[in-house]
Amino acid sequence: MKKILCLFSALALVVSSCSSDDAADASASVKPSKIAFSYSDPKENYFTEVKYEGDKLVSETDDDGYTIKYSYVGDLIAKTEEFGADKVLKTTTEYSYSAGKLASETVKNVGATQFYKTKYTQNGDGTVSFEEFNINAATGAEAEGGKVGKYTYKDGNLVKYESSYYGKPNSTYTYEYDSKKNPNTNVTGLKLLTGMEESASANNVVKITGTSTGLASVSTFSYLYNNNNFPTEKKHFSDNGTLTETAQFTY
């Protein structure tokens, strides 16, 4: 089953308008409707179609039928449901909020005896702390999962992610950005989903540097942009400069 590379990595294509006012109006309504992904092996290529009601997400569907459906309460994303190509529900993710900020995220895999919950603390200094828990699916009892960490934001962008596992450093990533518009700018609720990394940031990531379980990595990204400063193409390069993925977007 191909995994949706969520809208959270998608980039927008808008039609250039003939006046600055029209351009501003067009820019305010830009949202991805189709993202085509290509790889060195053409057999791996696929596309994702995205549906909305106004500025709210309804669904993302891969060309093999794998689908994520979104539910809102007001302007807050309350739940996502993932369905396989067979149309059978696989996973439900529930979100809770406090004072308009994300407070928790609970992942429930169908048929599982254990669910996974992440609790978030908004620190007020540009950082968000998190702690993971395991939940007994039958009783609802929570137990510490061992993983804790922190997200650091600046100017609306995630700039650093740090985590530890049972007190030992686990992962550290730093993020660098361009000054152009993130394709998710006009999608209601996405920027509140802490943990979606660079896809919920204000701009577009150009470099990710990090270590995970002792292994270092560097990923770089290049873009083509339209007249409204939204990227129309994104290329992802690995440590050695090899192109690993190209994404092209329509709206």
PDB file of C-alpha atoms in Angstrom:
ATOM      1  CA  MET A   1       0.000   0.000   0.000  1.00  0.00           C
ATOM      2  CA  LYS A   2       1.328   3.358  -0.960  1.00  0.00           C
ATOM      3  CA  LYS A   3       1.495   5.823   1.870  1.00  0.00           C
ATOM      4  CA  ILE A   4      -0.015   9.217   1.395  1.00  0.00           C
ATOM      5  CA  LEU A   5       2.657  11.879   1.542  1.00  0.00           C
ATOM      6  CA  CYS A   6       0.122  14.180   3.014  1.00  0.00           C
ATOM      7  CA  LEU A   7      -0.892  17.465   1.679  1.00  0.00           C
ATOM      8  CA  PHE A   8       1.549  18.482   4.599  1.00  0.00           C
ATOM      9  CA  SER A   9       4.410  18.138   1.991  1.00  0.00           C
ATOM     10  CA  ALA A  10       2.372  19.497  -0.967  1.00  0.00           C
ATOM     11  CA  LEU A  11       2.976  22.777  -2.862  1.00  0.00           C
ATOM     12  CA  ALA A  12       0.514  25.027  -4.661  1.00  0.00           C
ATOM     13  CA  LEU A  13      -0.014  26.132  -8.278  1.00  0.00           C
ATOM     14  CA  VAL A  14      -2.185  29.215  -8.822  1.00  0.00           C
ATOM     15  CA  VAL A  15      -3.244  31.097 -11.920  1.00  0.00           C
ATOM     16  CA  SER A  16      -1.611  34.489 -12.183  1.00  0.00           C
ATOM     17  CA  SER A  17      -4.180  37.282 -12.297  1.00  0.00           C
ATOM     18  CA  CYS A  18      -4.041  40.484 -14.276  1.00  0.00           C
ATOM     19  CA  SER A  19      -4.080  42.951 -11.391  1.00  0.00           C
ATOM     20  CA  SER A  20      -2.442  43.134  -7.977  1.00  0.00           C
ATOM     21  CA  ASP A  21      -5.835  43.055  -6.236  1.00  0.00           C
ATOM     22  CA  ASP A  22      -6.916  40.013  -8.218  1.00  0.00           C
ATOM     23  CA  ALA A  23      -3.580  38.372  -7.479  1.00  0.00           C
ATOM     24  CA  ALA A  24      -4.073  38.952  -3.764  1.00  0.00           C
ATOM     25  CA  ASP A  25      -7.563  37.456  -3.949  1.00  0.00           C
ATOM     26  CA  ALA A  26      -6.281  34.447  -5.871  1.00  0.00           C
ATOM     27  CA  SER A  27      -3.445  33.951  -3.420  1.00  0.00           C
ATOM     28  CA  ALA A  28      -5.886  33.937  -0.503  1.00  0.00           C
ATOM     29  CA  SER A  29      -7.794  30.996  -1.981  1.00  0.00           C
ATOM     30  CA  VAL A  30      -4.883  28.792  -3.090  1.00  0.00           C
ATOM     31  CA  LYS A  31      -5.138  25.196  -1.893  1.00  0.00           C
ATOM     32  CA  PRO A  32      -3.665  22.016  -3.407  1.00  0.00           C
ATOM     33  CA  SER A  33      -6.129  19.823  -5.282  1.00  0.00           C
ATOM     34  CA  LYS A  34      -3.750  17.292  -6.844  1.00  0.00           C
ATOM     35  CA  ILE A  35      -0.148  16.338  -6.091  1.00  0.00           C
ATOM     36  CA  ALA A  36       1.817  14.069  -8.446  1.00  0.00           C
ATOM     37  CA  PHE A  37       4.861  12.292  -7.022  1.00  0.00           C
ATOM     38  CA  SER A  38       7.595  10.816  -9.229  1.00  0.00           C
ATOM     39  CA  TYR A  39      10.642   8.656  -8.467  1.00  0.00           C
ATOM     40  CA  SER A  40      13.586   7.036 -10.237  1.00  0.00           C
ATOM     41  CA  ASP A  41      11.470   3.900 -10.641  1.00  0.00           C
ATOM     42  CA  PRO A  42       8.314   4.931 -12.547  1.00  0.00           C
ATOM     43  CA  LYS A  43       6.439   2.050 -10.937  1.00  0.00           C
ATOM     44  CA  GLU A  44       6.557   4.003  -7.674  1.00  0.00           C
ATOM     45  CA  ASN A  45       4.905   7.104  -9.160  1.00  0.00           C
ATOM     46  CA  TYR A  46       1.471   8.084  -7.880  1.00  0.00           C
ATOM     47  CA  PHE A  47      -0.795  11.041  -7.228  1.00  0.00           C
ATOM     48  CA  THR A  48      -2.994  12.315  -4.420  1.00  0.00           C
ATOM     49  CA  GLU A  49      -6.241  14.240  -4.877  1.00  0.00           C
ATOM     50  CA  VAL A  50      -7.384  16.644  -2.153  1.00  0.00           C
ATOM     51  CA  LYS A  51     -10.991  17.735  -1.537  1.00  0.00           C
ATOM     52  CA  TYR A  52     -12.266  20.693   0.497  1.00  0.00           C
ATOM     53  CA  GLU A  53     -15.391  22.384   1.765  1.00  0.00           C
ATOM     54  CA  GLY A  54     -14.395  26.020   1.619  1.00  0.00           C
ATOM     55  CA  ASP A  55     -10.965  26.149   3.259  1.00  0.00           C
ATOM     56  CA  LYS A  56     -11.526  22.998   5.323  1.00  0.00           C
ATOM     57  CA  LEU A  57     -10.072  19.656   4.347  1.00  0.00           C
ATOM     58  CA  VAL A  58     -12.488  16.862   3.470  1.00  0.00           C
ATOM     59  CA  SER A  59     -10.215  14.122   2.160  1.00  0.00           C
ATOM     60  CA  GLU A  60      -6.926  13.126   0.544  1.00  0.00           C
ATOM     61  CA  THR A  61      -7.054  10.115  -1.765  1.00  0.00           C
ATOM     62  CA  ASP A  62      -4.208   8.269  -3.486  1.00  0.00           C
ATOM     63  CA  ASP A  63      -4.706   6.856  -6.962  1.00  0.00           C
ATOM     64  CA  ASP A  64      -4.937   3.361  -5.438  1.00  0.00           C
ATOM     65  CA  GLY A  65      -7.868   4.418  -3.250  1.00  0.00           C
ATOM     66  CA  TYR A  66      -6.017   4.886   0.053  1.00  0.00           C
ATOM     67  CA  THR A  67      -7.821   7.789   1.737  1.00  0.00           C
ATOM     68  CA  ILE A  68      -7.577  10.128   4.716  1.00  0.00           C
ATOM     69  CA  LYS A  69     -10.851  11.803   5.760  1.00  0.00           C
ATOM     70  CA  TYR A  70     -10.972  14.918   7.960  1.00  0.00           C
ATOM     71  CA  SER A  71     -13.568  16.040  10.517  1.00  0.00           C
ATOM     72  CA  TYR A  72     -13.756  19.501  12.110  1.00  0.00           C
ATOM     73  CA  VAL A  73     -15.341  21.061  15.165  1.00  0.00           C
ATOM     74  CA  GLY A  74     -15.592  24.712  14.255  1.00  0.00           C
ATOM     75  CA  ASP A  75     -12.247  25.615  12.683  1.00  0.00           C
ATOM     76  CA  LEU A  76     -10.325  22.902  14.542  1.00  0.00           C
ATOM     77  CA  ILE A  77      -9.413  19.542  13.033  1.00  0.00           C
ATOM     78  CA  ALA A  78     -10.962  17.067  15.473  1.00  0.00           C
ATOM     79  CA  LYS A  79     -10.357  13.738  13.758  1.00  0.00           C
ATOM     80  CA  THR A  80      -8.774  12.010  10.783  1.00  0.00           C
ATOM     81  CA  GLU A  81      -9.704   8.547   9.513  1.00  0.00           C
ATOM     82  CA  GLU A  82      -7.430   6.475   7.279  1.00  0.00           C
ATOM     83  CA  PHE A  83      -8.967   3.941   4.907  1.00  0.00           C
ATOM     84  CA  GLY A  84      -7.095   1.339   2.877  1.00  0.00           C
ATOM     85  CA  ALA A  85      -7.537   0.766  -0.826  1.00  0.00           C
ATOM     86  CA  ASP A  86     -10.177  -1.770   0.223  1.00  0.00           C
ATOM     87  CA  LYS A  87     -12.211   1.111   1.767  1.00  0.00           C
ATOM     88  CA  VAL A  88     -11.849  -0.441   5.238  1.00  0.00           C
ATOM     89  CA  LEU A  89     -11.025   1.857   8.159  1.00  0.00           C
ATOM     90  CA  LYS A  90      -7.453   1.291   9.373  1.00  0.00           C
ATOM     91  CA  THR A  91      -6.606   4.144  11.753  1.00  0.00           C
ATOM     92  CA  THR A  92      -8.380   6.978  13.558  1.00  0.00           C
ATOM     93  CA  THR A  93      -6.490   9.958  14.974  1.00  0.00           C
ATOM     94  CA  GLU A  94      -8.286  12.224  17.445  1.00  0.00           C
ATOM     95  CA  TYR A  95      -7.184  15.749  18.408  1.00  0.00           C
ATOM     96  CA  SER A  96      -8.106  17.769  21.497  1.00  0.00           C
ATOM     97  CA  TYR A  97      -7.451  21.452  22.167  1.00  0.00           C
ATOM     98  CA  SER A  98      -7.137  23.863  25.069  1.00  0.00           C
ATOM     99  CA  ALA A  99      -7.585  27.608  24.566  1.00  0.00           C
ATOM    100  CA  GLY A 100      -7.393  27.072  20.807  1.00  0.00           C
ATOM    101  CA  LYS A 101      -4.062  25.224  20.960  1.00  0.00           C
ATOM    102  CA  LEU A 102      -3.387  21.528  20.427  1.00  0.00           C
ATOM    103  CA  ALA A 103      -3.448  19.633  23.730  1.00  0.00           C
ATOM    104  CA  SER A 104      -3.349  15.984  22.659  1.00  0.00           C
ATOM    105  CA  GLU A 105      -3.294  13.580  19.734  1.00  0.00           C
ATOM    106  CA  THR A 106      -4.522   9.982  20.071  1.00  0.00           C
ATOM    107  CA  VAL A 107      -3.852   7.343  17.406  1.00  0.00           C
ATOM    108  CA  LYS A 108      -6.160   4.317  17.367  1.00  0.00           C
ATOM    109  CA  ASN A 109      -5.367   1.464  14.994  1.00  0.00           C
ATOM    110  CA  VAL A 110      -8.384  -0.741  14.320  1.00  0.00           C
ATOM    111  CA  GLY A 111      -8.185  -4.006  16.248  1.00  0.00           C
ATOM    112  CA  ALA A 112      -5.185  -2.930  18.319  1.00  0.00           C
ATOM    113  CA  THR A 113      -4.971  -3.686  22.025  1.00  0.00           C
ATOM    114  CA  GLN A 114      -2.959  -0.513  22.615  1.00  0.00           C
ATOM    115  CA  PHE A 115      -3.466   3.044  21.435  1.00  0.00           C
ATOM    116  CA  TYR A 116      -0.910   5.875  21.375  1.00  0.00           C
ATOM    117  CA  LYS A 117      -1.385   9.346  22.825  1.00  0.00           C
ATOM    118  CA  THR A 118       0.811  12.428  22.673  1.00  0.00           C
ATOM    119  CA  LYS A 119       0.189  15.257  25.134  1.00  0.00           C
ATOM    120  CA  TYR A 120       1.371  18.768  24.287  1.00  0.00           C
ATOM    121  CA  THR A 121       2.281  21.686  26.549  1.00  0.00           C
ATOM    122  CA  GLN A 122       2.340  25.170  25.022  1.00  0.00           C
ATOM    123  CA  ASN A 123       5.228  26.878  26.814  1.00  0.00           C
ATOM    124  CA  GLY A 124       4.649  30.446  25.668  1.00  0.00           C
ATOM    125  CA  ASP A 125       8.268  30.985  24.597  1.00  0.00           C
ATOM    126  CA  GLY A 126       8.021  29.631  21.065  1.00  0.00           C
ATOM    127  CA  THR A 127       8.372  26.024  22.201  1.00  0.00           C
ATOM    128  CA  VAL A 128       5.913  23.164  22.598  1.00  0.00           C
ATOM    129  CA  SER A 129       6.810  20.221  24.823  1.00  0.00           C
ATOM    130  CA  PHE A 130       5.370  16.754  24.299  1.00  0.00           C
ATOM    131  CA  GLU A 131       5.161  13.435  26.102  1.00  0.00           C
ATOM    132  CA  GLU A 132       3.994  10.110  24.673  1.00  0.00           C
ATOM    133  CA  PHE A 133       1.735   7.589  26.405  1.00  0.00           C
ATOM    134  CA  ASN A 134       0.461   4.084  25.724  1.00  0.00           C
ATOM    135  CA  ILE A 135      -3.251   3.497  26.313  1.00  0.00           C
ATOM    136  CA  ASN A 136      -4.917   0.171  27.068  1.00  0.00           C
ATOM    137  CA  ALA A 137      -7.612  -0.038  24.391  1.00  0.00           C
ATOM    138  CA  ALA A 138      -9.975  -1.985  26.655  1.00  0.00           C
ATOM    139  CA  THR A 139      -9.677  -0.005  29.888  1.00  0.00           C
ATOM    140  CA  GLY A 140      -8.380   3.386  28.780  1.00  0.00           C
ATOM    141  CA  ALA A 141      -5.563   3.212  31.328  1.00  0.00           C
ATOM    142  CA  GLU A 142      -2.543   5.340  30.404  1.00  0.00           C
ATOM    143  CA  ALA A 143       1.123   4.451  30.881  1.00  0.00           C
ATOM    144  CA  GLU A 144       4.181   6.528  30.057  1.00  0.00           C
ATOM    145  CA  GLY A 145       5.613   5.652  26.667  1.00  0.00           C
ATOM    146  CA  GLY A 146       9.129   6.810  27.480  1.00  0.00           C
ATOM    147  CA  LYS A 147       9.466   9.413  24.753  1.00  0.00           C
ATOM    148  CA  VAL A 148       9.465  13.145  25.522  1.00  0.00           C
ATOM    149  CA  GLY A 149      10.623  16.123  23.521  1.00  0.00           C
ATOM    150  CA  LYS A 150      10.208  19.676  22.378  1.00  0.00           C
ATOM    151  CA  TYR A 151       9.372  21.619  19.218  1.00  0.00           C
ATOM    152  CA  THR A 152      10.844  25.103  18.780  1.00  0.00           C
ATOM    153  CA  TYR A 153       9.111  27.619  16.501  1.00  0.00           C
ATOM    154  CA  LYS A 154      10.254  30.957  15.104  1.00  0.00           C
ATOM    155  CA  ASP A 155       8.304  33.269  12.795  1.00  0.00           C
ATOM    156  CA  GLY A 156       5.682  30.580  12.312  1.00  0.00           C
ATOM    157  CA  ASN A 157       8.207  27.925  11.296  1.00  0.00           C
ATOM    158  CA  LEU A 158       9.355  24.804  13.096  1.00  0.00           C
ATOM    159  CA  VAL A 159      13.113  25.351  13.482  1.00  0.00           C
ATOM    160  CA  LYS A 160      14.096  22.552  15.861  1.00  0.00           C
ATOM    161  CA  TYR A 161      12.842  19.178  17.073  1.00  0.00           C
ATOM    162  CA  GLU A 162      14.387  17.377  20.046  1.00  0.00           C
ATOM    163  CA  SER A 163      13.412  14.073  21.664  1.00  0.00           C
ATOM    164  CA  SER A 164      14.679  11.599  24.225  1.00  0.00           C
ATOM    165  CA  TYR A 165      13.642   8.046  25.032  1.00  0.00           C
ATOM    166  CA  TYR A 166      13.645   6.979  28.665  1.00  0.00           C
ATOM    167  CA  GLY A 167      16.069   9.789  29.446  1.00  0.00           C
ATOM    168  CA  LYS A 168      18.515   9.101  26.622  1.00  0.00           C
ATOM    169  CA  PRO A 169      18.836  11.506  23.649  1.00  0.00           C
ATOM    170  CA  ASN A 170      16.992  10.048  20.687  1.00  0.00           C
ATOM    171  CA  SER A 171      16.631  12.565  17.841  1.00  0.00           C
ATOM    172  CA  THR A 172      17.498  16.167  17.044  1.00  0.00           C
ATOM    173  CA  TYR A 173      16.530  17.932  13.815  1.00  0.00           C
ATOM    174  CA  THR A 174      16.964  21.537  12.675  1.00  0.00           C
ATOM    175  CA  TYR A 175      15.014  23.109   9.823  1.00  0.00           C
ATOM    176  CA  GLU A 176      15.813  25.966   7.423  1.00  0.00           C
ATOM    177  CA  TYR A 177      13.267  27.729   5.201  1.00  0.00           C
ATOM    178  CA  ASP A 178      12.790  29.971   2.205  1.00  0.00           C
ATOM    179  CA  SER A 179      10.766  33.199   2.382  1.00  0.00           C
ATOM    180  CA  LYS A 180       7.942  32.011   0.113  1.00  0.00           C
ATOM    181  CA  LYS A 181       4.423  30.903   1.009  1.00  0.00           C
ATOM    182  CA  ASN A 182       3.768  27.442   2.365  1.00  0.00           C
ATOM    183  CA  PRO A 183       1.071  25.690   0.308  1.00  0.00           C
ATOM    184  CA  ASN A 184      -0.967  25.023   3.457  1.00  0.00           C
ATOM    185  CA  THR A 185      -1.312  28.723   4.290  1.00  0.00           C
ATOM    186  CA  ASN A 186      -5.007  28.822   3.390  1.00  0.00           C
ATOM    187  CA  VAL A 187      -6.040  25.436   4.791  1.00  0.00           C
ATOM    188  CA  THR A 188      -8.029  25.806   7.995  1.00  0.00           C
ATOM    189  CA  GLY A 189      -6.625  24.158  11.117  1.00  0.00           C
ATOM    190  CA  LEU A 190      -3.390  22.655   9.814  1.00  0.00           C
ATOM    191  CA  LYS A 191      -1.031  25.126  11.460  1.00  0.00           C
ATOM    192  CA  LEU A 192      -2.338  24.041  14.873  1.00  0.00           C
ATOM    193  CA  LEU A 193      -1.279  20.421  14.419  1.00  0.00           C
ATOM    194  CA  THR A 194       2.002  20.364  16.300  1.00  0.00           C
ATOM    195  CA  GLY A 195       4.065  17.384  15.254  1.00  0.00           C
ATOM    196  CA  MET A 196       3.418  17.731  11.530  1.00  0.00           C
ATOM    197  CA  GLU A 197       6.867  19.267  11.290  1.00  0.00           C
ATOM    198  CA  GLU A 198       7.690  21.485   8.328  1.00  0.00           C
ATOM    199  CA  SER A 199       4.371  20.904   6.549  1.00  0.00           C
ATOM    200  CA  ALA A 200       2.524  23.110   9.065  1.00  0.00           C
ATOM    201  CA  SER A 201       5.106  25.907   8.980  1.00  0.00           C
ATOM    202  CA  ALA A 202       4.640  29.347   7.435  1.00  0.00           C
ATOM    203  CA  ASN A 203       7.293  28.885   4.723  1.00  0.00           C
ATOM    204  CA  ASN A 204       8.880  26.029   2.755  1.00  0.00           C
ATOM    205  CA  VAL A 205      11.673  23.918   4.194  1.00  0.00           C
ATOM    206  CA  VAL A 206      14.936  23.994   2.201  1.00  0.00           C
ATOM    207  CA  LYS A 207      17.166  21.969   4.527  1.00  0.00           C
ATOM    208  CA  ILE A 208      16.741  19.449   7.344  1.00  0.00           C
ATOM    209  CA  THR A 209      19.802  18.483   9.374  1.00  0.00           C
ATOM    210  CA  GLY A 210      19.609  15.918  12.110  1.00  0.00           C
ATOM    211  CA  THR A 211      20.604  12.856  14.034  1.00  0.00           C
ATOM    212  CA  SER A 212      18.381   9.954  14.995  1.00  0.00           C
ATOM    213  CA  THR A 213      19.593   7.091  17.200  1.00  0.00           C
ATOM    214  CA  GLY A 214      23.143   8.224  16.445  1.00  0.00           C
ATOM    215  CA  LEU A 215      22.805   8.399  12.660  1.00  0.00           C
ATOM    216  CA  ALA A 216      23.334  11.783  10.985  1.00  0.00           C
ATOM    217  CA  SER A 217      21.410  12.937   7.931  1.00  0.00           C
ATOM    218  CA  VAL A 218      20.970  16.004   5.750  1.00  0.00           C
ATOM    219  CA  SER A 219      18.087  16.516   3.342  1.00  0.00           C
ATOM    220  CA  THR A 220      17.812  19.472   0.974  1.00  0.00           C
ATOM    221  CA  PHE A 221      14.914  20.743  -1.111  1.00  0.00           C
ATOM    222  CA  SER A 222      14.628  22.965  -4.177  1.00  0.00           C
ATOM    223  CA  TYR A 223      11.527  24.678  -5.557  1.00  0.00           C
ATOM    224  CA  LEU A 224       9.989  26.356  -8.564  1.00  0.00           C
ATOM    225  CA  TYR A 225       7.562  29.174  -7.754  1.00  0.00           C
ATOM    226  CA  ASN A 226       4.691  30.928  -9.475  1.00  0.00           C
ATOM    227  CA  ASN A 227       3.948  34.652  -9.550  1.00  0.00           C
ATOM    228  CA  ASN A 228       2.097  34.468  -6.233  1.00  0.00           C
ATOM    229  CA  ASN A 229       5.170  33.021  -4.483  1.00  0.00           C
ATOM    230  CA  PHE A 230       3.741  29.534  -4.034  1.00  0.00           C
ATOM    231  CA  PRO A 231       6.002  26.668  -5.111  1.00  0.00           C
ATOM    232  CA  THR A 232       4.778  24.687  -8.102  1.00  0.00           C
ATOM    233  CA  GLU A 233       7.431  21.963  -7.867  1.00  0.00           C
ATOM    234  CA  LYS A 234       9.444  20.478  -5.017  1.00  0.00           C
ATOM    235  CA  LYS A 235      12.551  18.315  -5.352  1.00  0.00           C
ATOM    236  CA  HIS A 236      13.961  16.337  -2.421  1.00  0.00           C
ATOM    237  CA  PHE A 237      17.669  15.428  -2.333  1.00  0.00           C
ATOM    238  CA  SER A 238      19.371  12.972   0.020  1.00  0.00           C
ATOM    239  CA  ASP A 239      22.695  13.281   1.890  1.00  0.00           C
ATOM    240  CA  ASN A 240      24.779  12.579  -1.205  1.00  0.00           C
ATOM    241  CA  GLY A 241      22.808  14.923  -3.442  1.00  0.00           C
ATOM    242  CA  THR A 242      20.731  12.210  -5.094  1.00  0.00           C
ATOM    243  CA  LEU A 243      17.262  13.260  -6.191  1.00  0.00           C
ATOM    244  CA  THR A 244      14.850  11.034  -4.278  1.00  0.00           C
ATOM    245  CA  GLU A 245      11.461  12.567  -5.068  1.00  0.00           C
ATOM    246  CA  THR A 246       9.801  15.192  -7.247  1.00  0.00           C
ATOM    247  CA  ALA A 247       6.374  16.581  -6.406  1.00  0.00           C
ATOM    248  CA  GLN A 248       4.278  18.667  -8.805  1.00  0.00           C
ATOM    249  CA  PHE A 249       1.073  20.397  -7.822  1.00  0.00           C
ATOM    250  CA  THR A 250      -2.162  21.619  -9.371  1.00  0.00           C
ATOM    251  CA  TYR A 251      -5.038  23.624  -7.917  1.00  0.00           C
TER     252      TYR A 251
END
